[in-house]
CSV table of C-alpha atoms in Angstrom, one decimal:
chain,number,residue,atom,x,y,z
A,4,MET,CA,-1.0,-1.6,22.6
A,5,SER,CA,2.6,-1.8,21.6
A,6,PRO,CA,3.9,1.5,20.1
A,7,ARG,CA,5.4,-0.6,17.3
A,8,HIS,CA,2.0,-1.5,15.8
A,9,LEU,CA,-1.4,-0.1,15.2
A,10,VAL,CA,-4.8,-1.7,14.2
A,11,ARG,CA,-7.7,0.5,13.1
A,12,ARG,CA,-11.1,-1.0,12.3
A,13,ALA,CA,-13.2,-0.2,9.3
A,14,GLY,CA,-15.9,1.2,11.6
A,15,ASP,CA,-13.4,3.8,12.8
A,16,ALA,CA,-13.3,5.5,9.4
A,17,ASP,CA,-13.8,9.2,9.5
A,18,TYR,CA,-13.3,11.6,6.6
A,19,PRO,CA,-12.6,15.2,7.8
A,20,VAL,CA,-11.2,17.8,5.5
A,21,PRO,CA,-7.4,17.6,5.9
A,22,ARG,CA,-5.7,20.5,7.6
A,23,GLY,CA,-4.3,22.9,5.0
A,24,LEU,CA,-6.8,21.8,2.3
A,25,GLU,CA,-9.8,23.8,3.5
A,26,GLU,CA,-9.2,26.5,0.9
A,27,HIS,CA,-7.8,24.2,-1.8
A,28,SER,CA,-10.3,21.3,-2.0
A,29,GLU,CA,-14.0,20.7,-2.5
A,30,ARG,CA,-16.0,17.7,-1.2
A,31,PHE,CA,-12.9,15.9,-0.2
A,32,GLY,CA,-12.1,14.2,3.1
A,33,ARG,CA,-9.4,11.8,4.4
A,34,TRP,CA,-9.2,9.1,7.0
A,35,LEU,CA,-5.6,9.5,8.2
A,36,VAL,CA,-4.7,6.1,9.6
A,37,VAL,CA,-0.9,6.0,9.9
A,38,ASP,CA,1.2,9.1,10.6
A,39,GLU,CA,3.7,10.3,13.2
A,40,ALA,CA,0.9,10.5,15.9
A,41,ALA,CA,0.5,6.7,15.4
A,42,GLY,CA,4.2,6.1,16.1
A,43,ALA,CA,5.3,5.8,12.4
A,44,VAL,CA,8.5,7.3,11.2
A,45,HIS,CA,8.5,6.6,7.4
A,46,THR,CA,4.8,6.0,6.6
A,47,GLY,CA,1.9,8.2,5.8
A,48,PHE,CA,-1.2,6.1,5.0
A,49,GLY,CA,-4.8,7.0,4.7
A,50,ILE,CA,-8.1,6.6,2.7
A,51,GLY,CA,-9.3,9.5,0.6
A,52,ARG,CA,-13.0,10.1,-0.2
A,53,MET,CA,-14.3,12.5,-2.8
A,54,GLU,CA,-17.9,13.2,-3.5
A,55,PRO,CA,-19.3,13.9,-7.0
A,56,GLY,CA,-18.0,17.2,-8.2
A,57,GLY,CA,-15.2,17.2,-5.7
A,58,SER,CA,-11.6,18.3,-6.5
A,59,ILE,CA,-8.2,19.1,-5.1
A,60,ALA,CA,-6.4,22.1,-6.6
A,61,PRO,CA,-3.0,21.7,-8.3
A,62,HIS,CA,-0.2,20.9,-5.8
A,63,VAL,CA,3.1,19.2,-5.3
A,64,HIS,CA,4.5,17.2,-2.5
A,65,SER,CA,8.0,16.8,-1.1
A,66,TYR,CA,7.2,13.1,-0.7
A,67,GLU,CA,6.4,10.2,-3.0
A,68,GLU,CA,2.7,9.2,-3.2
A,69,SER,CA,1.0,6.0,-4.4
A,70,LEU,CA,-2.7,5.7,-5.0
A,71,TYR,CA,-4.9,2.6,-5.3
A,72,VAL,CA,-8.6,3.1,-6.1
A,73,LEU,CA,-11.1,1.2,-4.0
A,74,GLU,CA,-14.4,2.4,-5.4
A,75,GLY,CA,-15.9,4.9,-7.8
A,76,GLU,CA,-13.9,6.9,-10.3
A,77,VAL,CA,-11.4,9.7,-9.9
A,78,VAL,CA,-9.4,11.6,-12.5
A,79,LEU,CA,-5.7,12.1,-11.6
A,80,SER,CA,-4.1,14.7,-13.8
A,81,THR,CA,-0.3,15.3,-13.9
A,82,VAL,CA,1.8,17.5,-16.1
A,83,GLU,CA,2.5,14.3,-18.1
A,84,ALA,CA,-0.9,12.6,-18.4
A,85,ALA,CA,-4.4,12.3,-17.0
A,86,GLY,CA,-5.8,8.9,-16.0
A,87,ARG,CA,-9.5,8.1,-15.3
A,88,LEU,CA,-8.9,5.7,-12.5
A,89,VAL,CA,-11.4,3.0,-11.4
A,90,PRO,CA,-11.3,0.2,-8.8
A,91,GLY,CA,-8.1,-1.8,-9.3
A,92,ASP,CA,-6.2,1.1,-10.9
A,93,TYR,CA,-3.1,2.5,-9.2
A,94,ALA,CA,-0.7,5.3,-9.8
A,95,LEU,CA,2.7,6.7,-8.7
A,96,ILE,CA,3.1,10.5,-8.2
A,97,PRO,CA,6.9,11.3,-7.9
A,98,ILE,CA,8.2,13.9,-5.6
A,99,GLY,CA,7.6,17.4,-7.0
A,100,MET,CA,5.2,16.4,-9.8
A,101,ALA,CA,2.3,18.8,-10.0
A,102,HIS,CA,-1.1,17.1,-10.0
A,103,THR,CA,-4.8,17.5,-9.4
A,104,LEU,CA,-7.6,15.1,-8.4
A,105,ARG,CA,-11.3,15.4,-9.3
A,106,ASN,CA,-14.5,13.4,-9.3
A,107,GLU,CA,-16.5,13.9,-12.5
A,108,SER,CA,-18.8,10.9,-11.9
A,109,SER,CA,-22.1,10.7,-10.1
A,110,SER,CA,-20.9,8.5,-7.3
A,111,PRO,CA,-18.4,8.9,-4.4
A,112,ALA,CA,-14.8,7.8,-5.0
A,113,ARG,CA,-12.4,6.3,-2.4
A,114,TRP,CA,-8.7,5.5,-2.7
A,115,ALA,CA,-5.9,4.3,-0.5
A,116,ALA,CA,-2.9,6.7,-0.5
A,117,MET,CA,0.7,5.8,0.7
A,118,SER,CA,3.1,8.7,1.3
A,119,SER,CA,6.9,8.4,2.0
A,120,PRO,CA,8.9,10.1,3.3
A,121,GLN,CA,6.3,10.7,5.9
A,122,PRO,CA,4.4,14.1,5.5
A,123,ARG,CA,5.2,16.4,8.4
A,124,PRO,CA,2.4,18.5,10.0
A,125,ALA,CA,5.0,21.0,11.2
A,126,TYR,CA,5.9,21.8,7.6
A,127,GLY,CA,2.3,22.2,6.3
A,128,GLY,CA,2.1,18.5,5.4
A,129,ASP,CA,5.0,19.0,3.0
A,130,THR,CA,2.5,20.2,0.3
A,131,GLN,CA,2.6,23.3,-1.8
A,132,PHE,CA,-0.2,24.5,-4.0
A,133,VAL,CA,0.9,25.7,-7.5
A,134,PRO,CA,-0.6,27.5,-10.5
A,135,ARG,CA,-2.9,25.5,-12.8
A,136,PHE,CA,-1.2,23.7,-15.6
A,137,GLY,CA,-2.5,22.5,-19.0
A,138,GLU,CA,-4.3,19.3,-18.5
A,139,HIS,CA,-4.4,16.3,-20.8
A,140,GLU,CA,-7.6,14.5,-21.8
A,141,ALA,CA,-8.4,11.9,-19.1
A,142,VAL,CA,-8.3,8.4,-20.5
A,143,PRO,CA,-8.7,4.9,-18.9
A,144,VAL,CA,-5.6,3.2,-17.7
A,145,ASP,CA,-4.1,0.9,-20.4
A,146,VAL,CA,-1.4,-1.3,-18.9
A,147,ARG,CA,-0.2,-2.4,-22.4
A,148,ASP,CA,0.7,1.2,-23.4
A,149,PRO,CA,4.4,1.7,-22.6
A,150,ARG,CA,3.9,5.5,-22.3
A,151,ASN,CA,1.7,4.8,-19.3
A,152,ARG,CA,4.7,4.9,-17.0
A,153,LEU,CA,2.9,6.1,-13.8
A,154,PHE,CA,-0.3,4.0,-14.0
A,155,GLY,CA,-1.2,0.4,-13.6
A,156,HIS,CA,-4.1,-2.0,-12.9
A,157,ILE,CA,-4.5,-5.1,-10.8
A,158,ALA,CA,-7.6,-7.4,-10.4
A,159,PRO,CA,-8.3,-10.3,-8.1
A,160,GLU,CA,-7.7,-12.8,-11.0
A,161,ASN,CA,-4.1,-11.4,-11.3
A,162,MET,CA,-3.4,-13.1,-8.0
A,163,ASP,CA,-4.5,-16.6,-9.2
A,164,PRO,CA,-1.5,-18.8,-10.2
A,165,ALA,CA,-3.8,-20.9,-12.4
A,166,ARG,CA,-4.7,-17.9,-14.6
A,167,GLN,CA,-1.2,-16.8,-15.4
A,168,THR,CA,-1.5,-17.9,-19.0
A,169,ARG,CA,0.0,-16.2,-22.1
A,170,ASP,CA,-3.4,-14.9,-23.2
A,171,HIS,CA,-4.2,-13.6,-19.8
A,172,LEU,CA,-0.9,-11.9,-19.3
A,173,ALA,CA,-1.3,-10.1,-22.6
A,174,VAL,CA,-3.8,-7.8,-21.0
A,175,SER,CA,-3.0,-8.3,-17.3
A,176,ALA,CA,-1.7,-5.8,-14.8
A,177,SER,CA,1.9,-5.4,-13.8
A,178,MET,CA,3.6,-7.3,-16.6
A,179,ARG,CA,6.8,-5.8,-15.2
A,180,THR,CA,6.9,-8.3,-12.3
A,181,ALA,CA,5.8,-11.9,-12.3
A,182,LEU,CA,3.4,-13.3,-9.7
A,183,LEU,CA,5.5,-14.6,-6.8
A,184,VAL,CA,4.0,-17.8,-5.3
A,185,TYR,CA,5.0,-19.2,-2.0
A,186,VAL,CA,3.3,-22.0,0.0
A,187,GLY,CA,-0.3,-20.8,-0.1
A,188,ILE,CA,0.7,-17.2,-0.7
A,189,SER,CA,0.7,-15.0,-3.8
A,190,VAL,CA,2.4,-11.6,-4.1
A,191,LYS,CA,2.1,-9.2,-7.1
A,192,MET,CA,4.2,-6.0,-7.1
A,193,MET,CA,2.4,-2.8,-8.2
A,194,VAL,CA,4.5,0.3,-7.2
A,195,ASP,CA,8.2,-0.3,-6.9
A,196,SER,CA,11.6,0.9,-8.3
A,197,ASP,CA,10.7,-0.6,-11.7
A,198,LEU,CA,7.7,1.8,-11.9
A,199,GLY,CA,9.9,4.7,-10.7
A,200,ALA,CA,9.4,4.7,-6.9
A,201,HIS,CA,12.4,5.3,-4.7
A,202,HIS,CA,11.0,5.6,-1.1
A,203,SER,CA,8.3,3.0,-0.9
A,204,THR,CA,6.5,0.0,-2.4
A,205,MET,CA,2.9,-1.1,-2.9
A,206,PHE,CA,1.8,-4.6,-3.7
A,207,MET,CA,-1.1,-7.1,-3.5
A,208,VAL,CA,-1.0,-10.1,-1.2
A,209,GLU,CA,-3.3,-13.1,-1.2
A,210,TYR,CA,-3.4,-16.1,1.1
A,211,GLN,CA,-5.2,-19.3,0.1
A,212,GLU,CA,-7.1,-21.1,2.8
A,213,ALA,CA,-4.7,-22.4,5.5
A,214,GLY,CA,-1.9,-20.2,4.0
A,215,GLY,CA,0.3,-18.4,6.5
A,216,THR,CA,3.7,-17.1,7.4
A,217,GLY,CA,6.0,-17.5,10.4
A,218,ALA,CA,6.9,-14.8,12.9
A,219,HIS,CA,9.3,-12.3,11.4
A,220,ASP,CA,10.2,-8.6,11.4
A,221,HIS,CA,11.7,-6.0,9.0
A,222,PRO,CA,14.1,-3.0,8.9
A,223,LEU,CA,11.1,-1.1,7.5
A,224,GLU,CA,7.5,-0.2,8.2
A,225,GLU,CA,4.5,-2.1,6.7
A,226,THR,CA,0.9,-1.2,6.3
A,227,TYR,CA,-1.9,-3.6,5.4
A,228,LEU,CA,-5.4,-2.7,4.2
A,229,ILE,CA,-7.7,-5.8,4.1
A,230,LEU,CA,-9.7,-6.0,0.9
A,231,GLU,CA,-11.3,-9.4,1.0
A,232,GLY,CA,-11.8,-12.2,3.6
A,233,ALA,CA,-10.3,-12.3,7.1
A,234,VAL,CA,-6.8,-13.0,8.5
A,235,ASP,CA,-5.5,-13.9,11.9
A,236,ALA,CA,-2.6,-11.6,12.6
A,237,GLU,CA,-0.3,-11.2,15.5
A,238,PHE,CA,1.8,-8.2,16.3
A,239,ASP,CA,4.4,-8.3,19.1
A,240,GLY,CA,2.5,-11.2,20.7
A,241,THR,CA,-1.0,-9.5,20.5
A,242,PRO,CA,-3.5,-11.4,18.3
A,243,TYR,CA,-6.1,-9.8,16.1
A,244,ARG,CA,-8.7,-10.9,13.6
A,245,LEU,CA,-8.5,-8.4,10.7
A,246,GLU,CA,-11.4,-8.2,8.2
A,247,SER,CA,-12.3,-6.2,5.1
A,248,GLY,CA,-11.7,-2.5,5.5
A,249,ASP,CA,-9.5,-2.9,8.6
A,250,VAL,CA,-6.0,-1.4,8.5
A,251,ALA,CA,-2.9,-2.5,10.4
A,252,TRP,CA,0.6,-1.1,10.6
A,253,ALA,CA,3.8,-2.7,11.8
A,254,GLY,CA,6.8,-0.6,12.7
A,255,VAL,CA,10.5,-1.5,12.4
A,256,GLY,CA,11.3,-4.5,14.6
A,257,CYS,CA,7.6,-5.4,15.3
A,258,VAL,CA,7.5,-9.2,15.1
A,259,HIS,CA,4.4,-10.3,13.2
A,260,ARG,CA,2.8,-13.3,11.6
A,261,PHE,CA,-0.4,-14.1,9.5
A,262,ALA,CA,-2.6,-17.1,9.0
A,263,ASN,CA,-5.8,-17.5,6.9
A,264,PRO,CA,-8.4,-19.2,9.0
A,265,GLY,CA,-10.7,-19.7,6.1
A,266,PRO,CA,-13.1,-20.4,4.6
A,267,GLY,CA,-11.9,-18.9,1.3
A,268,ARG,CA,-9.0,-16.6,0.5
A,269,VAL,CA,-7.9,-13.4,2.1
A,270,ARG,CA,-6.5,-10.5,0.0
A,271,TRP,CA,-4.9,-7.2,1.1
A,272,LEU,CA,-3.0,-4.2,-0.1
A,273,GLU,CA,0.4,-3.8,1.5
A,274,THR,CA,2.9,-1.0,1.5
A,275,GLN,CA,6.5,-0.8,2.8
A,276,ALA,CA,8.6,2.3,3.7
A,277,PRO,CA,11.4,2.8,3.2
A,278,ALA,CA,11.8,0.6,0.2
A,279,PRO,CA,13.3,-2.8,1.2
A,280,PRO,CA,17.1,-3.3,1.1
A,281,PRO,CA,18.6,-5.7,-1.6
A,282,ARG,CA,19.2,-8.4,1.1
A,283,ASN,CA,17.9,-9.3,4.6
A,284,SER,CA,14.6,-7.4,4.4
A,285,TYR,CA,13.1,-10.3,6.4
A,286,ARG,CA,14.3,-11.5,9.8
A,287,PHE,CA,12.6,-14.8,10.7
A,288,ALA,CA,12.4,-15.6,14.4
A,289,ARG,CA,12.6,-19.3,13.6
A,290,ASP,CA,16.0,-19.1,12.1
A,291,TRP,CA,17.6,-17.1,14.9
A,292,ASP,CA,15.9,-19.3,17.5
A,293,TYR,CA,17.5,-22.3,15.7
A,294,LEU,CA,20.9,-20.7,15.8
A,295,GLY,CA,20.6,-20.1,19.5
A,296,THR,CA,19.7,-23.8,20.0
A,297,ILE,CA,22.6,-25.2,18.1
A,298,VAL,CA,25.1,-22.8,19.7
A,299,SER,CA,23.8,-23.8,23.1
A,300,GLU,CA,24.1,-27.5,22.3
A,301,ALA,CA,27.6,-27.0,21.0
A,302,GLU,CA,28.6,-25.2,24.2
A,303,THR,CA,27.1,-27.9,26.3
A,304,THR,CA,29.0,-30.6,24.4
A,305,THR,CA,32.3,-28.7,24.8
A,306,GLU,CA,31.8,-28.3,28.5
A,307,ALA,CA,31.1,-32.0,28.9
């Protein structure tokens, strides 16, 4: 396998107690998928699982963290607010912001977590535990409340171009950023600079049947968690069929492409780190191959 990409299957999922959290957490485990051991430089990505009654003590990170809830219910408390997060909810935890996590429900909770800059094992995972702080009452995420600056919600219907009506948008997620629609592809931003992120992004991607994109690479790292359907992916020439629960990572310079083989749509959660530059965040192989062709033809004509 190329050191510039990684594919982990849903069946590989394992949730040990993270090193350093043994004395600071209860009934919590993490499937650490992307880290420096995987060859990543900017990305820390994993799936957390917390059993009923579980918790993580107050702590801060020297990295930015974004969460997206996959199942169950988890309470995220910060010094600013407390959100009762359910599937589809997401949150940004800025660098240095004290926070706790707990599961007050009767069912397990799971969430995807993106961390950037990458947590470093040699520095204790860049996490410090701090004294308890006064917690706010935990409330459901309300995307219409402008005070909710660190929380949001996204649902499958938010990815459907046909449902971007005025009435629907009045209560939809991510009113900050419109749905971007390409040929058979929909993209909806979740965590980005508009929400207050500086080091990474998190967004939702959906391909309609027969949707796809050409071979390209980036000056950044991307991680993909498949949520629904299946997609044919290729990383540096190696093909994969990715299905629900699978995770893939593409490093800087890894040439990759996607195609939805159908039937039905495919939807995934995607992250990028570092945050994309204002221009040239995509490098399409087609364009540079075309340049090589016309330059070669021009040289041949000149020689003739």
